[in-house]
Amino acid sequence: MDLFEYQGKEFFAGYGMPVSAGEIAFTVAEAVAAAERLGTPVMVKAQVHTGGRGKAGGVKFAADTDAVREHAGNILGLDVKGHIVRRVWIEKVSDIAEEYYAGFTLDRSAKKHLGMLSVEGGVEIEAVAETNPDAIAKIWIDPIEGLSEATCRDWVAAANLPEPAVEGAVEVLLKLYRAYSEGDADLVEINPLILTLEGSVHVLDAKVTLDGNSEFRHPDYSQYDATQSRDEREEAAHAKGLQYVGLDGSVGVIANGAGLAMSTADVVNQVGGAPANFLDIGGGANADVMAGALEVINNDPAVKAIFINIFGGITRGEEIADGILEAMERVEIDSPIVIRLDGTNADEGRAILEPHLTDRLMMQPTMLDAARRVVELAS
């Protein structure tokens, strides 16, 4: 779950990090009222789940309420990389002496948490990594051991933060790691983390991605789920509890398991096609789940053919076959379907499907054969 900047700052504040006073606004009138309460000057900042707001004109300084009215009017409704701005964050202006970057994420190859810290803040960390990689100090943290103060101080020293920023940076970084680990986050970033003219270290921006699977440990995370940016297809799939990501191709993909779904999308690309989605139905290939998946894909007008790629594990092949057939009775399908069924009791499952095969419902023995056939049909 990606958080808006203001949500990220509220999340950070819950772990004791210093953030600027601000208010969220959905209309120009609300933005002006917020600025009057906060006191000008303020920043008017677009809230979208993407970067590049500043370049798109979505971050503006407002010296007075007239400027707030003008900027809020221009920013609300603005298109930032395909994301329409529906809310703005009105924030008290900070006096900046220096800007830094700090972030934590998971390094899957090292099986450890990765911390990154740089004196070159305020720009995309990818650009820093490309132009001046030595400017990024990295540490790898064993999740069992965590981040100690001593390690954090060594890290700050390696990043060459100036002396006035050291104590404040250590304090913020320890709290940032706690937010990352205890908050079940996939990513936390502060860019920029600033040193103010008064000599304090302060959080000026927040980028947070939370693990949606941890919601059972954090009941309040439902508020973040409610503000996720989804297109109509993704919203419909989410309502049915399906793991779905919309793409731009013409081959609808249904698979059981995230790895198999990604492999299915890859093999469709490999044989010259383009997947219209990533859809993982998990271990439950029963009629209800399959019907929901087919309904979501069938409602996508870009889909010209559907690839159902199932490998039976705990769910047996005959149960999968019965689920597919029952689902097809519930949903009127516009596109031809190609099935690849393998794994536990696959022979039994294929035998159930065999009498129902037509030029609209086909079956292929391998994933590659099925991909070739479905791409041919989609073309």
Tab-separated table of N, CA and C in Angstrom, residues 6-164:
chain	number	residue	atom	x	y	z
A	6	TYR	N	1.153	13.130	2.997
A	6	TYR	CA	0.617	13.543	4.300
A	6	TYR	C	0.370	12.339	5.195
A	7	GLN	N	-0.036	11.209	4.601
A	7	GLN	CA	-0.217	9.995	5.389
A	7	GLN	C	1.125	9.474	5.893
A	8	GLY	N	2.137	9.572	5.030
A	8	GLY	CA	3.469	9.145	5.427
A	8	GLY	C	4.002	9.972	6.583
A	9	LYS	N	3.730	11.263	6.551
A	9	LYS	CA	4.187	12.133	7.641
A	9	LYS	C	3.447	11.832	8.937
A	10	GLU	N	2.159	11.550	8.836
A	10	GLU	CA	1.408	11.154	10.021
A	10	GLU	C	1.950	9.831	10.570
A	11	PHE	N	2.297	8.923	9.656
A	11	PHE	CA	2.888	7.632	10.040
A	11	PHE	C	4.218	7.864	10.759
A	12	PHE	N	5.068	8.701	10.199
A	12	PHE	CA	6.364	9.003	10.823
A	12	PHE	C	6.186	9.700	12.171
A	13	ALA	N	5.239	10.630	12.241
A	13	ALA	CA	5.012	11.356	13.489
A	13	ALA	C	4.611	10.402	14.609
A	14	GLY	N	3.919	9.328	14.252
A	14	GLY	CA	3.534	8.331	15.241
A	14	GLY	C	4.722	7.633	15.876
A	15	TYR	N	5.877	7.713	15.216
A	15	TYR	CA	7.099	7.133	15.764
A	15	TYR	C	8.043	8.219	16.290
A	16	GLY	N	7.508	9.420	16.478
A	16	GLY	CA	8.254	10.476	17.128
A	16	GLY	C	9.160	11.296	16.243
A	17	MET	N	9.013	11.185	14.932
A	17	MET	CA	9.869	11.973	14.044
A	17	MET	C	9.309	13.384	13.858
A	18	PRO	N	10.193	14.380	13.741
A	18	PRO	CA	9.727	15.769	13.596
A	18	PRO	C	9.246	16.059	12.179
A	19	VAL	N	7.986	16.422	12.053
A	19	VAL	CA	7.399	16.769	10.755
A	19	VAL	C	6.765	18.149	10.849
A	20	SER	N	6.576	18.778	9.702
A	20	SER	CA	6.004	20.125	9.666
A	20	SER	C	4.499	20.081	9.899
A	21	ALA	N	3.978	21.151	10.497
A	21	ALA	CA	2.534	21.285	10.665
A	21	ALA	C	1.892	21.444	9.300
A	22	GLY	N	0.756	20.799	9.118
A	22	GLY	CA	0.063	20.900	7.837
A	22	GLY	C	-1.350	20.372	7.924
A	23	GLU	N	-2.128	20.608	6.866
A	23	GLU	CA	-3.508	20.139	6.787
A	23	GLU	C	-3.801	19.692	5.368
A	24	ILE	N	-4.645	18.678	5.253
A	24	ILE	CA	-5.055	18.196	3.935
A	24	ILE	C	-6.275	18.984	3.466
A	25	ALA	N	-6.378	19.227	2.169
A	25	ALA	CA	-7.494	19.982	1.611
A	25	ALA	C	-7.934	19.342	0.296
A	26	PHE	N	-9.242	19.279	0.101
A	26	PHE	CA	-9.811	18.677	-1.109
A	26	PHE	C	-10.399	19.724	-2.050
A	27	THR	N	-10.516	20.955	-1.576
A	27	THR	CA	-11.047	22.039	-2.397
A	27	THR	C	-10.176	23.278	-2.201
A	28	VAL	N	-10.354	24.242	-3.088
A	28	VAL	CA	-9.612	25.500	-2.964
A	28	VAL	C	-9.987	26.209	-1.665
A	29	ALA	N	-11.274	26.204	-1.333
A	29	ALA	CA	-11.723	26.875	-0.105
A	29	ALA	C	-11.094	26.226	1.124
A	30	GLU	N	-11.008	24.904	1.136
A	30	GLU	CA	-10.386	24.206	2.263
A	30	GLU	C	-8.896	24.523	2.336
A	31	ALA	N	-8.241	24.669	1.194
A	31	ALA	CA	-6.811	24.999	1.163
A	31	ALA	C	-6.570	26.387	1.754
A	32	VAL	N	-7.409	27.342	1.373
A	32	VAL	CA	-7.268	28.707	1.892
A	32	VAL	C	-7.522	28.724	3.399
A	33	ALA	N	-8.550	28.016	3.840
A	33	ALA	CA	-8.866	27.977	5.270
A	33	ALA	C	-7.726	27.340	6.061
A	34	ALA	N	-7.118	26.299	5.504
A	34	ALA	CA	-5.993	25.641	6.167
A	34	ALA	C	-4.817	26.598	6.297
A	35	ALA	N	-4.542	27.348	5.230
A	35	ALA	CA	-3.435	28.312	5.258
A	35	ALA	C	-3.692	29.408	6.293
A	36	GLU	N	-4.939	29.830	6.436
A	36	GLU	CA	-5.272	30.852	7.440
A	36	GLU	C	-5.031	30.327	8.848
A	37	ARG	N	-5.352	29.062	9.076
A	37	ARG	CA	-5.130	28.480	10.406
A	37	ARG	C	-3.640	28.276	10.686
A	38	LEU	N	-2.908	27.828	9.672
A	38	LEU	CA	-1.486	27.543	9.844
A	38	LEU	C	-0.655	28.817	9.891
A	39	GLY	N	-1.081	29.818	9.142
A	39	GLY	CA	-0.311	31.043	8.995
A	39	GLY	C	0.633	30.941	7.810
A	40	THR	N	0.621	31.928	6.955
A	40	THR	CA	1.486	31.947	5.770
A	40	THR	C	2.867	32.454	6.147
A	41	PRO	N	3.890	32.135	5.345
A	41	PRO	CA	3.861	31.413	4.071
A	41	PRO	C	3.713	29.901	4.271
A	42	VAL	N	3.196	29.248	3.215
A	42	VAL	CA	3.007	27.797	3.227
A	42	VAL	C	3.421	27.229	1.875
A	43	MET	N	3.551	25.908	1.848
A	43	MET	CA	3.716	25.177	0.602
A	43	MET	C	2.394	24.518	0.240
A	44	VAL	N	2.064	24.531	-1.037
A	44	VAL	CA	0.880	23.836	-1.554
A	44	VAL	C	1.392	22.655	-2.361
A	45	LYS	N	1.091	21.431	-1.890
A	45	LYS	CA	1.737	20.239	-2.445
A	45	LYS	C	0.695	19.216	-2.917
A	46	ALA	N	0.768	18.868	-4.182
A	46	ALA	CA	-0.112	17.842	-4.738
A	46	ALA	C	0.130	16.513	-4.031
A	47	GLN	N	-0.957	15.763	-3.794
A	47	GLN	CA	-0.860	14.449	-3.160
A	47	GLN	C	-1.237	13.381	-4.186
A	48	VAL	N	-0.214	12.694	-4.688
A	48	VAL	CA	-0.399	11.632	-5.672
A	48	VAL	C	0.573	10.503	-5.361
A	49	HIS	N	0.223	9.307	-5.828
A	49	HIS	CA	1.074	8.141	-5.611
A	49	HIS	C	2.118	8.004	-6.721
A	50	THR	N	2.882	9.068	-6.932
A	50	THR	CA	3.948	9.013	-7.923
A	50	THR	C	4.913	10.154	-7.637
A	51	GLY	N	6.091	10.072	-8.227
A	51	GLY	CA	7.063	11.146	-8.080
A	51	GLY	C	6.909	12.176	-9.191
A	52	GLY	N	7.812	13.138	-9.218
A	52	GLY	CA	7.793	14.148	-10.262
A	52	GLY	C	6.767	15.227	-10.088
A	53	ARG	N	6.271	15.427	-8.847
A	53	ARG	CA	5.239	16.450	-8.632
A	53	ARG	C	5.763	17.856	-8.934
A	54	GLY	N	6.977	18.114	-8.476
A	54	GLY	CA	7.542	19.452	-8.655
A	54	GLY	C	7.692	19.819	-10.106
A	55	LYS	N	8.234	18.894	-10.911
A	55	LYS	CA	8.424	19.154	-12.335
A	55	LYS	C	7.102	19.371	-13.058
A	56	ALA	N	6.031	18.728	-12.535
A	56	ALA	CA	4.709	18.857	-13.169
A	56	ALA	C	3.963	20.092	-12.689
A	57	GLY	N	4.558	20.865	-11.791
A	57	GLY	CA	3.886	22.052	-11.273
A	57	GLY	C	3.008	21.780	-10.079
A	58	GLY	N	3.267	20.651	-9.397
A	58	GLY	CA	2.413	20.252	-8.283
A	58	GLY	C	2.908	20.639	-6.910
A	59	VAL	N	4.001	21.393	-6.819
A	59	VAL	CA	4.518	21.865	-5.532
A	59	VAL	C	4.825	23.357	-5.674
A	60	LYS	N	4.120	24.189	-4.905
A	60	LYS	CA	4.270	25.634	-5.057
A	60	LYS	C	4.389	26.328	-3.698
A	61	PHE	N	5.219	27.369	-3.675
A	61	PHE	CA	5.341	28.233	-2.509
A	61	PHE	C	4.253	29.295	-2.574
A	62	ALA	N	3.612	29.528	-1.423
A	62	ALA	CA	2.557	30.549	-1.365
A	62	ALA	C	2.860	31.515	-0.233
A	63	ALA	N	3.116	32.766	-0.577
A	63	ALA	CA	3.475	33.768	0.430
A	63	ALA	C	2.262	34.256	1.203
A	64	ASP	N	1.067	34.167	0.577
A	64	ASP	CA	-0.140	34.645	1.244
A	64	ASP	C	-1.333	33.812	0.778
A	65	THR	N	-2.495	34.101	1.323
A	65	THR	CA	-3.673	33.292	0.995
A	65	THR	C	-4.125	33.464	-0.450
A	66	ASP	N	-3.855	34.615	-1.054
A	66	ASP	CA	-4.199	34.781	-2.470
A	66	ASP	C	-3.393	33.807	-3.325
A	67	ALA	N	-2.105	33.635	-2.977
A	67	ALA	CA	-1.264	32.684	-3.705
A	67	ALA	C	-1.724	31.252	-3.451
A	68	VAL	N	-2.174	30.982	-2.243
A	68	VAL	CA	-2.711	29.648	-1.936
A	68	VAL	C	-3.909	29.362	-2.822
A	69	ARG	N	-4.799	30.352	-2.924
A	69	ARG	CA	-6.004	30.182	-3.748
A	69	ARG	C	-5.619	29.903	-5.213
A	70	GLU	N	-4.657	30.650	-5.707
A	70	GLU	CA	-4.230	30.478	-7.099
A	70	GLU	C	-3.589	29.100	-7.313
A	71	HIS	N	-2.646	28.742	-6.458
A	71	HIS	CA	-1.927	27.482	-6.642
A	71	HIS	C	-2.828	26.271	-6.429
A	72	ALA	N	-3.673	26.323	-5.409
A	72	ALA	CA	-4.588	25.201	-5.168
A	72	ALA	C	-5.525	25.008	-6.354
A	73	GLY	N	-5.991	26.117	-6.920
A	73	GLY	CA	-6.860	26.031	-8.085
A	73	GLY	C	-6.171	25.405	-9.282
A	74	ASN	N	-4.877	25.693	-9.442
A	74	ASN	CA	-4.130	25.133	-10.568
A	74	ASN	C	-3.737	23.666	-10.333
A	75	ILE	N	-3.475	23.315	-9.074
A	75	ILE	CA	-2.960	21.972	-8.783
A	75	ILE	C	-4.082	20.945	-8.692
A	76	LEU	N	-5.202	21.292	-8.053
A	76	LEU	CA	-6.320	20.348	-7.975
A	76	LEU	C	-6.823	20.050	-9.384
A	77	GLY	N	-6.865	18.778	-9.735
A	77	GLY	CA	-7.237	18.367	-11.088
A	77	GLY	C	-6.061	18.211	-12.026
A	78	LEU	N	-4.856	18.563	-11.560
A	78	LEU	CA	-3.654	18.442	-12.391
A	78	LEU	C	-3.334	16.970	-12.654
A	79	ASP	N	-2.866	16.669	-13.860
A	79	ASP	CA	-2.442	15.313	-14.223
A	79	ASP	C	-0.934	15.202	-14.003
A	80	VAL	N	-0.545	14.351	-13.050
A	80	VAL	CA	0.873	14.095	-12.775
A	80	VAL	C	1.174	12.640	-13.135
A	81	LYS	N	1.753	12.444	-14.319
A	81	LYS	CA	2.097	11.100	-14.798
A	81	LYS	C	0.897	10.157	-14.767
A	82	GLY	N	-0.249	10.667	-15.197
A	82	GLY	CA	-1.449	9.842	-15.248
A	82	GLY	C	-2.233	9.799	-13.956
A	83	HIS	N	-1.753	10.454	-12.904
A	83	HIS	CA	-2.449	10.518	-11.623
A	83	HIS	C	-3.094	11.897	-11.482
A	84	ILE	N	-4.407	11.933	-11.331
A	84	ILE	CA	-5.127	13.195	-11.186
A	84	ILE	C	-5.102	13.621	-9.717
A	85	VAL	N	-4.720	14.875	-9.478
A	85	VAL	CA	-4.616	15.390	-8.111
A	85	VAL	C	-6.013	15.678	-7.567
A	86	ARG	N	-6.367	14.999	-6.466
A	86	ARG	CA	-7.671	15.187	-5.826
A	86	ARG	C	-7.554	15.886	-4.473
A	87	ARG	N	-6.336	16.005	-3.951
A	87	ARG	CA	-6.132	16.623	-2.643
A	87	ARG	C	-4.770	17.298	-2.615
A	88	VAL	N	-4.667	18.340	-1.812
A	88	VAL	CA	-3.392	19.042	-1.657
A	88	VAL	C	-3.053	19.126	-0.174
A	89	TRP	N	-1.769	19.130	0.122
A	89	TRP	CA	-1.263	19.256	1.480
A	89	TRP	C	-0.755	20.682	1.662
A	90	ILE	N	-1.323	21.384	2.623
A	90	ILE	CA	-0.917	22.754	2.937
A	90	ILE	C	0.015	22.671	4.145
A	91	GLU	N	1.264	23.079	3.958
A	91	GLU	CA	2.282	22.849	4.986
A	91	GLU	C	3.061	24.122	5.283
A	92	LYS	N	3.343	24.334	6.562
A	92	LYS	CA	4.173	25.462	6.972
A	92	LYS	C	5.539	25.376	6.308
A	93	VAL	N	6.023	26.504	5.848
A	93	VAL	CA	7.323	26.567	5.183
A	93	VAL	C	8.444	26.341	6.196
A	94	SER	N	9.470	25.588	5.780
A	94	SER	CA	10.650	25.343	6.609
A	94	SER	C	11.841	26.101	6.041
A	95	ASP	N	12.695	26.618	6.933
A	95	ASP	CA	13.926	27.289	6.516
A	95	ASP	C	15.022	26.235	6.377
A	96	ILE	N	15.500	26.026	5.162
A	96	ILE	CA	16.405	24.918	4.860
A	96	ILE	C	17.842	25.392	4.746
A	97	ALA	N	18.707	24.734	5.500
A	97	ALA	CA	20.147	24.979	5.356
A	97	ALA	C	20.767	23.941	4.424
A	98	GLU	N	20.411	22.652	4.628
A	98	GLU	CA	20.934	21.573	3.789
A	98	GLU	C	19.872	20.501	3.620
A	99	GLU	N	20.014	19.713	2.544
A	99	GLU	CA	19.068	18.644	2.251
A	99	GLU	C	19.810	17.315	2.135
A	100	TYR	N	19.245	16.259	2.765
A	100	TYR	CA	19.822	14.917	2.720
A	100	TYR	C	18.766	13.917	2.252
A	101	TYR	N	19.217	12.701	2.034
A	101	TYR	CA	18.311	11.594	1.686
A	101	TYR	C	18.513	10.472	2.696
A	102	ALA	N	17.408	9.827	3.121
A	102	ALA	CA	17.497	8.658	3.995
A	102	ALA	C	16.385	7.684	3.640
A	103	GLY	N	16.684	6.399	3.652
A	103	GLY	CA	15.653	5.418	3.339
A	103	GLY	C	16.038	4.013	3.766
A	104	PHE	N	15.010	3.192	3.968
A	104	PHE	CA	15.196	1.767	4.249
A	104	PHE	C	14.296	0.960	3.319
A	105	THR	N	14.821	-0.156	2.855
A	105	THR	CA	14.027	-1.108	2.094
A	105	THR	C	14.629	-2.489	2.296
A	106	LEU	N	14.083	-3.486	1.616
A	106	LEU	CA	14.569	-4.856	1.772
A	106	LEU	C	15.475	-5.221	0.605
A	107	ASP	N	16.663	-5.706	0.924
A	107	ASP	CA	17.563	-6.251	-0.087
A	107	ASP	C	17.342	-7.758	-0.104
A	108	ARG	N	16.539	-8.214	-1.050
A	108	ARG	CA	16.150	-9.620	-1.071
A	108	ARG	C	17.335	-10.550	-1.329
A	109	SER	N	18.275	-10.114	-2.145
A	109	SER	CA	19.421	-10.966	-2.445
A	109	SER	C	20.295	-11.171	-1.206
A	110	ALA	N	20.425	-10.135	-0.382
A	110	ALA	CA	21.233	-10.239	0.838
A	110	ALA	C	20.420	-10.786	2.010
A	111	LYS	N	19.084	-10.840	1.849
A	111	LYS	CA	18.184	-11.273	2.918
A	111	LYS	C	18.358	-10.409	4.166
A	112	LYS	N	18.564	-9.120	3.931
A	112	LYS	CA	18.721	-8.153	5.012
A	112	LYS	C	18.031	-6.851	4.619
A	113	HIS	N	17.826	-6.009	5.618
A	113	HIS	CA	17.307	-4.681	5.339
A	113	HIS	C	18.449	-3.790	4.863
A	114	LEU	N	18.140	-2.923	3.916
A	114	LEU	CA	19.132	-2.027	3.344
A	114	LEU	C	18.812	-0.592	3.746
A	115	GLY	N	19.805	0.079	4.336
A	115	GLY	CA	19.666	1.491	4.658
A	115	GLY	C	20.524	2.322	3.729
A	116	MET	N	19.994	3.429	3.235
A	116	MET	CA	20.729	4.327	2.341
A	116	MET	C	20.653	5.745	2.892
A	117	LEU	N	21.800	6.407	2.903
A	117	LEU	CA	21.896	7.756	3.438
A	117	LEU	C	22.831	8.569	2.548
A	118	SER	N	22.441	9.799	2.226
A	118	SER	CA	23.256	10.615	1.334
A	118	SER	C	23.129	12.089	1.685
A	119	VAL	N	24.236	12.813	1.503
A	119	VAL	CA	24.201	14.274	1.681
A	119	VAL	C	23.587	14.951	0.464
A	120	GLU	N	23.356	14.197	-0.597
A	120	GLU	CA	22.746	14.756	-1.813
A	120	GLU	C	21.256	14.442	-1.811
A	121	GLY	N	20.512	15.214	-1.025
A	121	GLY	CA	19.070	15.038	-0.948
A	121	GLY	C	18.347	16.015	-1.839
A	122	GLY	N	17.031	15.840	-1.898
A	122	GLY	CA	16.210	16.748	-2.695
A	122	GLY	C	16.118	16.383	-4.153
A	123	VAL	N	16.870	15.363	-4.583
A	123	VAL	CA	16.782	14.859	-5.956
A	123	VAL	C	16.537	13.359	-5.881
A	124	GLU	N	16.137	12.763	-6.997
A	124	GLU	CA	15.856	11.326	-6.998
A	124	GLU	C	17.117	10.547	-6.661
A	125	ILE	N	16.985	9.588	-5.745
A	125	ILE	CA	18.146	8.812	-5.311
A	125	ILE	C	18.713	7.991	-6.466
A	126	GLU	N	17.864	7.632	-7.438
A	126	GLU	CA	18.348	6.902	-8.610
A	126	GLU	C	19.331	7.748	-9.408
A	127	ALA	N	19.055	9.047	-9.475
A	127	ALA	CA	19.966	9.944	-10.197
A	127	ALA	C	21.295	10.062	-9.472
A	128	VAL	N	21.257	10.120	-8.142
A	128	VAL	CA	22.494	10.169	-7.361
A	128	VAL	C	23.290	8.884	-7.552
A	129	ALA	N	22.593	7.756	-7.525
A	129	ALA	CA	23.260	6.464	-7.696
A	129	ALA	C	23.945	6.360	-9.050
A	130	GLU	N	23.366	7.010	-10.055
A	130	GLU	CA	23.926	6.936	-11.403
A	130	GLU	C	25.094	7.906	-11.594
A	131	THR	N	24.957	9.110	-11.056
A	131	THR	CA	25.974	10.137	-11.310
A	131	THR	C	27.077	10.170	-10.262
A	132	ASN	N	26.737	9.801	-9.021
A	132	ASN	CA	27.728	9.872	-7.943
A	132	ASN	C	27.438	8.800	-6.894
A	133	PRO	N	27.631	7.534	-7.237
A	133	PRO	CA	27.269	6.442	-6.315
A	133	PRO	C	28.013	6.501	-4.987
A	134	ASP	N	29.202	7.089	-4.968
A	134	ASP	CA	29.962	7.175	-3.717
A	134	ASP	C	29.303	8.113	-2.708
A	135	ALA	N	28.343	8.906	-3.164
A	135	ALA	CA	27.650	9.829	-2.269
A	135	ALA	C	26.577	9.130	-1.441
A	136	ILE	N	26.337	7.844	-1.689
A	136	ILE	CA	25.329	7.089	-0.945
A	136	ILE	C	26.034	6.119	-0.011
A	137	ALA	N	25.834	6.305	1.294
A	137	ALA	CA	26.368	5.376	2.295
A	137	ALA	C	25.314	4.306	2.562
A	138	LYS	N	25.695	3.051	2.412
A	138	LYS	CA	24.750	1.943	2.569
A	138	LYS	C	25.142	1.075	3.759
A	139	ILE	N	24.128	0.552	4.440
A	139	ILE	CA	24.344	-0.453	5.483
A	139	ILE	C	23.331	-1.563	5.297
A	140	TRP	N	23.718	-2.767	5.684
A	140	TRP	CA	22.827	-3.918	5.643
A	140	TRP	C	22.569	-4.360	7.075
A	141	ILE	N	21.303	-4.497	7.402
A	141	ILE	CA	20.903	-4.725	8.792
A	141	ILE	C	20.247	-6.087	8.932
A	142	ASP	N	20.778	-6.909	9.818
A	142	ASP	CA	20.146	-8.182	10.140
A	142	ASP	C	18.838	-7.883	10.871
A	143	PRO	N	17.705	-8.368	10.367
A	143	PRO	CA	16.426	-8.034	11.004
A	143	PRO	C	16.305	-8.533	12.434
A	144	ILE	N	17.084	-9.562	12.784
A	144	ILE	CA	17.052	-10.059	14.160
A	144	ILE	C	17.814	-9.111	15.089
A	145	GLU	N	18.952	-8.625	14.615
A	145	GLU	CA	19.779	-7.750	15.447
A	145	GLU	C	19.277	-6.316	15.475
A	146	GLY	N	18.694	-5.851	14.364
A	146	GLY	CA	18.202	-4.488	14.304
A	146	GLY	C	19.323	-3.467	14.132
A	147	LEU	N	18.974	-2.199	14.243
A	147	LEU	CA	19.919	-1.092	14.054
A	147	LEU	C	20.288	-0.501	15.410
A	148	SER	N	21.541	-0.633	15.783
A	148	SER	CA	22.008	-0.082	17.051
A	148	SER	C	22.413	1.376	16.876
A	149	GLU	N	22.496	2.109	17.983
A	149	GLU	CA	22.916	3.498	17.918
A	149	GLU	C	24.350	3.613	17.422
A	150	ALA	N	25.218	2.688	17.871
A	150	ALA	CA	26.622	2.727	17.450
A	150	ALA	C	26.741	2.547	15.942
A	151	THR	N	26.007	1.583	15.399
A	151	THR	CA	26.025	1.355	13.951
A	151	THR	C	25.471	2.564	13.209
A	152	CYS	N	24.433	3.154	13.771
A	152	CYS	CA	23.815	4.319	13.139
A	152	CYS	C	24.797	5.490	13.097
A	153	ARG	N	25.554	5.678	14.172
A	153	ARG	CA	26.533	6.767	14.197
A	153	ARG	C	27.639	6.540	13.168
A	154	ASP	N	28.087	5.294	13.039
A	154	ASP	CA	29.095	4.974	12.024
A	154	ASP	C	28.554	5.242	10.621
A	155	TRP	N	27.295	4.931	10.437
A	155	TRP	CA	26.637	5.132	9.135
A	155	TRP	C	26.568	6.626	8.802
A	156	VAL	N	26.165	7.439	9.761
A	156	VAL	CA	26.093	8.884	9.564
A	156	VAL	C	27.477	9.447	9.248
A	157	ALA	N	28.500	8.940	9.938
A	157	ALA	CA	29.863	9.395	9.673
A	157	ALA	C	30.298	9.018	8.262
A	158	ALA	N	29.932	7.791	7.826
A	158	ALA	CA	30.303	7.338	6.479
A	158	ALA	C	29.626	8.165	5.397
A	159	ALA	N	28.457	8.710	5.713
A	159	ALA	CA	27.727	9.543	4.748
A	159	ALA	C	28.239	10.976	4.724
A	160	ASN	N	29.158	11.306	5.648
A	160	ASN	CA	29.769	12.644	5.704
A	160	ASN	C	28.764	13.746	5.996
A	161	LEU	N	27.777	13.438	6.837
A	161	LEU	CA	26.881	14.507	7.270
A	161	LEU	C	27.662	15.482	8.152
A	162	PRO	N	27.394	16.780	8.030
A	162	PRO	CA	28.137	17.768	8.817
A	162	PRO	C	27.842	17.635	10.304
A	163	GLU	N	28.743	18.098	11.114
A	163	GLU	CA	28.635	17.962	12.565
A	163	GLU	C	27.319	18.490	13.139
A	164	PRO	N	26.819	19.660	12.682
A	164	PRO	CA	25.555	20.157	13.250
A	164	PRO	C	24.365	19.222	13.026
